[in-house]
mmCIF file of C-alpha atoms in Angstrom:
data_model
loop_
_atom_site.group_PDB
_atom_site.id
_atom_site.type_symbol
_atom_site.label_atom_id
_atom_site.label_comp_id
_atom_site.label_asym_id
_atom_site.label_seq_id
_atom_site.Cartn_x
_atom_site.Cartn_y
_atom_site.Cartn_z
ATOM 1 C CA MET M 1 26.351 -1.274 16.643
ATOM 2 C CA GLU M 2 24.560 -4.628 16.511
ATOM 3 C CA ARG M 3 25.864 -7.008 13.846
ATOM 4 C CA SER M 4 23.459 -8.491 11.367
ATOM 5 C CA SER M 5 23.075 -12.249 11.232
ATOM 6 C CA ARG M 6 23.417 -11.989 7.452
ATOM 7 C CA ASP M 7 26.773 -11.756 5.697
ATOM 8 C CA ARG M 8 26.808 -8.968 3.140
ATOM 9 C CA LEU M 9 29.393 -7.781 0.642
ATOM 10 C CA SER M 10 28.990 -5.043 -1.978
ATOM 11 C CA VAL M 11 30.815 -5.636 -5.258
ATOM 12 C CA ASP M 12 31.377 -3.294 -8.196
ATOM 13 C CA LEU M 13 30.425 -5.533 -11.132
ATOM 14 C CA ARG M 14 32.093 -3.273 -13.716
ATOM 15 C CA GLY M 15 29.780 -4.065 -16.599
ATOM 16 C CA LEU M 16 28.821 -7.594 -15.539
ATOM 17 C CA LYS M 17 25.445 -6.667 -14.072
ATOM 18 C CA ALA M 18 23.393 -7.174 -17.251
ATOM 19 C CA PRO M 19 24.775 -10.671 -18.006
ATOM 20 C CA LEU M 20 24.438 -11.596 -14.304
ATOM 21 C CA LEU M 21 20.789 -10.542 -14.221
ATOM 22 C CA ALA M 22 20.070 -12.319 -17.518
ATOM 23 C CA ARG M 23 21.651 -15.575 -16.313
ATOM 24 C CA ALA M 24 19.881 -15.415 -12.942
ATOM 25 C CA GLN M 25 16.551 -14.731 -14.636
ATOM 26 C CA ALA M 26 17.117 -17.594 -17.106
ATOM 27 C CA GLN M 27 17.570 -19.921 -14.131
ATOM 28 C CA ARG M 28 14.558 -18.306 -12.402
ATOM 29 C CA LEU M 29 16.715 -17.247 -9.448
ATOM 30 C CA THR M 30 17.256 -13.939 -7.732
ATOM 31 C CA PRO M 31 20.665 -12.416 -8.452
ATOM 32 C CA SER M 32 21.667 -13.067 -4.817
ATOM 33 C CA ALA M 33 20.702 -16.752 -4.986
ATOM 34 C CA PHE M 34 22.552 -17.127 -8.300
ATOM 35 C CA ILE M 35 25.734 -15.521 -6.923
ATOM 36 C CA ARG M 36 25.571 -17.593 -3.714
ATOM 37 C CA GLY M 37 25.314 -20.747 -5.817
ATOM 38 C CA MET M 38 28.293 -19.745 -7.964
ATOM 39 C CA LEU M 39 30.376 -18.879 -4.901
ATOM 40 C CA ALA M 40 29.429 -22.097 -3.119
ATOM 41 C CA ALA M 41 30.511 -24.091 -6.174
ATOM 42 C CA GLN M 42 33.874 -22.306 -6.198
ATOM 43 C CA LEU M 43 34.536 -22.077 -2.458
ATOM 44 C CA GLY M 44 32.808 -25.143 -1.063
ATOM 45 C CA PRO M 45 30.558 -25.119 2.002
ATOM 46 C CA PRO M 46 31.331 -22.638 4.799
ATOM 47 C CA GLN M 47 33.418 -23.908 7.743
ATOM 48 C CA ASP M 48 30.607 -23.190 10.213
ATOM 49 C CA ALA M 49 27.792 -24.539 8.016
ATOM 50 C CA ALA M 50 25.509 -24.948 11.018
ATOM 51 C CA SER M 51 25.346 -21.177 11.507
ATOM 52 C CA HIS M 52 24.406 -20.585 7.838
ATOM 53 C CA PRO M 53 21.082 -22.293 7.157
ATOM 54 C CA THR M 54 20.535 -23.086 3.506
ATOM 55 C CA SER M 55 17.322 -23.545 1.649
ATOM 56 C CA THR M 56 16.712 -26.695 -0.349
ATOM 57 C CA SER M 57 14.762 -24.735 -2.924
ATOM 58 C CA PRO M 58 16.378 -21.718 -4.597
ATOM 59 C CA THR M 59 14.876 -18.300 -4.118
ATOM 60 C CA ARG M 60 12.560 -17.583 -7.044
ATOM 61 C CA VAL M 61 12.270 -14.250 -8.791
ATOM 62 C CA ARG M 62 9.162 -12.258 -7.878
ATOM 63 C CA ALA M 63 8.345 -10.277 -10.993
ATOM 64 C CA SER M 64 5.807 -7.943 -9.386
ATOM 65 C CA ARG M 65 8.103 -6.350 -6.783
ATOM 66 C CA VAL M 66 11.779 -5.446 -6.858
ATOM 67 C CA ARG M 67 14.197 -4.285 -4.166
ATOM 68 C CA LEU M 68 15.406 -0.696 -4.273
ATOM 69 C CA SER M 69 18.302 0.447 -2.107
ATOM 70 C CA LEU M 70 18.644 4.124 -1.260
ATOM 71 C CA ARG M 71 21.393 6.034 0.483
ATOM 72 C CA MET M 72 20.277 9.011 2.535
ATOM 73 C CA GLY M 73 20.857 10.700 5.844
ATOM 74 C CA ALA M 74 19.497 9.160 9.025
ATOM 75 C CA ALA M 75 17.061 12.057 9.551
ATOM 76 C CA GLU M 76 15.566 11.643 6.064
ATOM 77 C CA ALA M 77 15.266 7.874 6.532
ATOM 78 C CA ARG M 78 13.451 8.423 9.851
ATOM 79 C CA ARG M 79 11.027 10.838 8.166
ATOM 80 C CA ILE M 80 10.277 8.307 5.429
ATOM 81 C CA HIS M 81 9.751 5.488 7.927
ATOM 82 C CA GLU M 82 7.567 7.732 10.080
ATOM 83 C CA GLY M 83 5.505 8.826 7.076
ATOM 84 C CA ALA M 84 4.965 5.215 6.020
ATOM 85 C CA ARG M 85 4.033 4.198 9.572
ATOM 86 C CA ARG M 86 1.654 7.156 9.935
ATOM 87 C CA SER M 87 0.054 6.310 6.587
ATOM 88 C CA GLY M 88 -0.256 2.630 7.465
ATOM 89 C CA VAL M 89 1.592 1.343 4.412
ATOM 90 C CA SER M 90 4.988 -0.222 3.753
ATOM 91 C CA VAL M 91 7.984 2.011 3.054
ATOM 92 C CA GLY M 92 7.981 0.824 -0.563
ATOM 93 C CA ASP M 93 4.291 1.642 -1.028
ATOM 94 C CA TYR M 94 4.800 5.007 0.677
ATOM 95 C CA LEU M 95 7.734 5.964 -1.571
ATOM 96 C CA SER M 96 5.944 4.802 -4.725
ATOM 97 C CA GLY M 97 2.906 6.841 -3.662
ATOM 98 C CA LEU M 98 5.076 9.912 -3.162
ATOM 99 C CA ALA M 99 6.742 9.356 -6.532
ATOM 100 C CA ALA M 100 3.353 8.972 -8.218
ATOM 101 C CA GLY M 101 2.076 12.140 -6.562
ATOM 102 C CA VAL M 102 -0.723 10.458 -4.610
ATOM 103 C CA PRO M 103 -2.231 13.413 -2.720
ATOM 104 C CA VAL M 104 -2.930 11.479 0.479
ATOM 105 C CA PHE M 105 0.861 11.125 0.874
ATOM 106 C CA THR M 106 2.121 14.347 -0.727
ATOM 107 C CA ASP M 107 -0.314 16.481 1.294
ATOM 108 C CA GLY M 108 0.645 14.821 4.592
ATOM 109 C CA GLY M 109 -2.601 12.944 5.156
ATOM 110 C CA THR M 110 -3.054 9.316 6.021
ATOM 111 C CA ARG M 111 -4.723 6.613 4.017
ATOM 112 C CA GLN M 112 -6.532 5.288 7.116
ATOM 113 C CA ALA M 113 -7.997 8.715 7.923
ATOM 114 C CA HIS M 114 -9.350 9.085 4.395
ATOM 115 C CA VAL M 115 -10.759 5.571 4.267
ATOM 116 C CA GLY M 116 -12.162 5.962 7.813
ATOM 117 C CA ALA M 117 -13.989 9.153 6.839
ATOM 118 C CA LEU M 118 -15.432 7.441 3.786
ATOM 119 C CA MET M 119 -16.550 4.434 5.854
ATOM 120 C CA ALA M 120 -18.250 6.682 8.425
ATOM 121 C CA SER M 121 -20.067 8.596 5.699
ATOM 122 C CA THR M 122 -21.119 5.341 4.033
ATOM 123 C CA ALA M 123 -22.487 4.079 7.363
ATOM 124 C CA GLU M 124 -24.555 7.267 7.686
ATOM 125 C CA LEU M 125 -25.849 6.749 4.154
ATOM 126 C CA ALA M 126 -26.813 3.150 5.023
ATOM 127 C CA THR M 127 -28.780 4.426 8.049
ATOM 128 C CA LEU M 128 -30.473 6.960 5.808
ATOM 129 C CA SER M 129 -31.405 4.151 3.406
ATOM 130 C CA ARG M 130 -33.012 2.151 6.240
ATOM 131 C CA HIS M 131 -35.014 5.219 7.319
ATOM 132 C CA LEU M 132 -36.202 5.770 3.738
ATOM 133 C CA HIS M 133 -37.305 2.152 3.501
ATOM 134 C CA ARG M 134 -39.220 2.476 6.789
ATOM 135 C CA LEU M 135 -40.832 5.719 5.589
ATOM 136 C CA ALA M 136 -41.896 4.129 2.294
ATOM 137 C CA THR M 137 -43.430 1.202 4.208
ATOM 138 C CA LEU M 138 -45.365 3.562 6.507
ATOM 139 C CA LEU M 139 -46.645 5.655 3.601
ATOM 140 C CA ALA M 140 -47.614 2.575 1.590
ATOM 141 C CA SER M 141 -49.686 1.337 4.512
ATOM 142 C CA GLY M 142 -51.363 4.761 4.848
ATOM 143 C CA ASN M 143 -49.873 5.443 8.295
ATOM 144 C CA VAL M 144 -49.247 9.176 7.791
ATOM 145 C CA GLU M 145 -48.960 10.022 11.500
ATOM 146 C CA ALA M 146 -46.133 7.500 12.043
ATOM 147 C CA ALA M 147 -44.376 8.881 8.935
ATOM 148 C CA ARG M 148 -44.353 12.541 10.158
ATOM 149 C CA PRO M 149 -41.112 12.227 12.245
ATOM 150 C CA TYR M 150 -39.265 11.396 8.991
ATOM 151 C CA ARG M 151 -40.163 14.798 7.494
ATOM 152 C CA ALA M 152 -36.953 16.488 8.779
ATOM 153 C CA MET M 153 -34.880 13.660 7.321
ATOM 154 C CA LEU M 154 -36.506 14.203 3.914
ATOM 155 C CA ALA M 155 -35.778 17.925 4.107
ATOM 156 C CA SER M 156 -32.030 17.291 4.466
ATOM 157 C CA LEU M 157 -31.868 14.230 2.187
ATOM 158 C CA ASN M 158 -30.482 16.047 -0.860
ATOM 159 C CA ALA M 159 -27.759 17.810 1.156
ATOM 160 C CA ASP M 160 -26.796 14.585 2.999
ATOM 161 C CA VAL M 161 -26.401 12.581 -0.221
ATOM 162 C CA ARG M 162 -24.475 15.386 -1.940
ATOM 163 C CA ARG M 163 -22.146 15.705 1.091
ATOM 164 C CA HIS M 164 -21.444 11.956 0.988
ATOM 165 C CA LEU M 165 -20.766 11.996 -2.754
ATOM 166 C CA ALA M 166 -18.420 14.978 -2.401
ATOM 167 C CA LEU M 167 -16.519 13.220 0.399
ATOM 168 C CA ALA M 168 -16.353 9.949 -1.542
ATOM 169 C CA SER M 169 -15.022 11.642 -4.676
ATOM 170 C CA THR M 170 -12.416 13.580 -2.666
ATOM 171 C CA VAL M 171 -11.209 10.479 -0.819
ATOM 172 C CA LEU M 172 -11.011 8.407 -3.977
ATOM 173 C CA ALA M 173 -9.178 11.185 -5.813
ATOM 174 C CA ASP M 174 -6.714 11.615 -2.939
ATOM 175 C CA LEU M 175 -5.914 7.891 -2.994
ATOM 176 C CA GLN M 176 -5.035 7.916 -6.712
ATOM 177 C CA PRO M 177 -1.900 9.218 -8.426
ATOM 178 C CA ARG M 178 -2.168 12.683 -9.901
ATOM 179 C CA ARG M 179 -2.665 12.838 -13.650
ATOM 180 C CA GLY M 180 0.505 12.768 -15.675
ATOM 181 C CA THR M 181 2.519 10.789 -13.116
ATOM 182 C CA ALA M 182 3.661 7.202 -13.303
ATOM 183 C CA GLN M 183 1.356 4.848 -11.447
ATOM 184 C CA PRO M 184 2.804 2.279 -9.034
ATOM 185 C CA ALA M 185 1.722 -1.258 -9.844
ATOM 186 C CA ASP M 186 -1.421 -2.324 -7.966
ATOM 187 C CA VAL M 187 -0.484 -0.468 -4.782
ATOM 188 C CA TRP M 188 -3.590 1.712 -4.674
ATOM 189 C CA ALA M 189 -6.092 -0.961 -5.714
ATOM 190 C CA ARG M 190 -5.892 -2.615 -2.282
#
């Protein structure tokens, strides 16, 4: 197994987590940066300091996102990574979407496929709009013969617009959390 370039150690804080988090937050540091600072003050610099680059500015707390560590079997982790890759989102966004019950993830679809279908339908609607503008121009100028080829388009206009609206509402609904579930912060507004 390949060794990580980062040194890690898990510690059972036995009730010290809350005061640790409060102190780190008060100093506007991540818990890891706070603990590294405390350890460095107690232990001094590492013997091979050149192999452990340090930052001159402490790591700041990012309030909008937090790290979540999960323990699971390798097969489950592969499925989650594959689902996130297939959906075109980060693992965190994928898991929060699953937890929120976003249908595009819970039903096995992909965000890109839904958005792609909506974009294609919107492009067709834009073409339809150009044809309608051309037809209106021809009719306004009294050129009825040149306007006749647009007759078939007018016959299917209602069905085409309704089909686009149905697709758009389905895609938008499938990209939102189901009612009654917790919504992940700003993930689906992108």
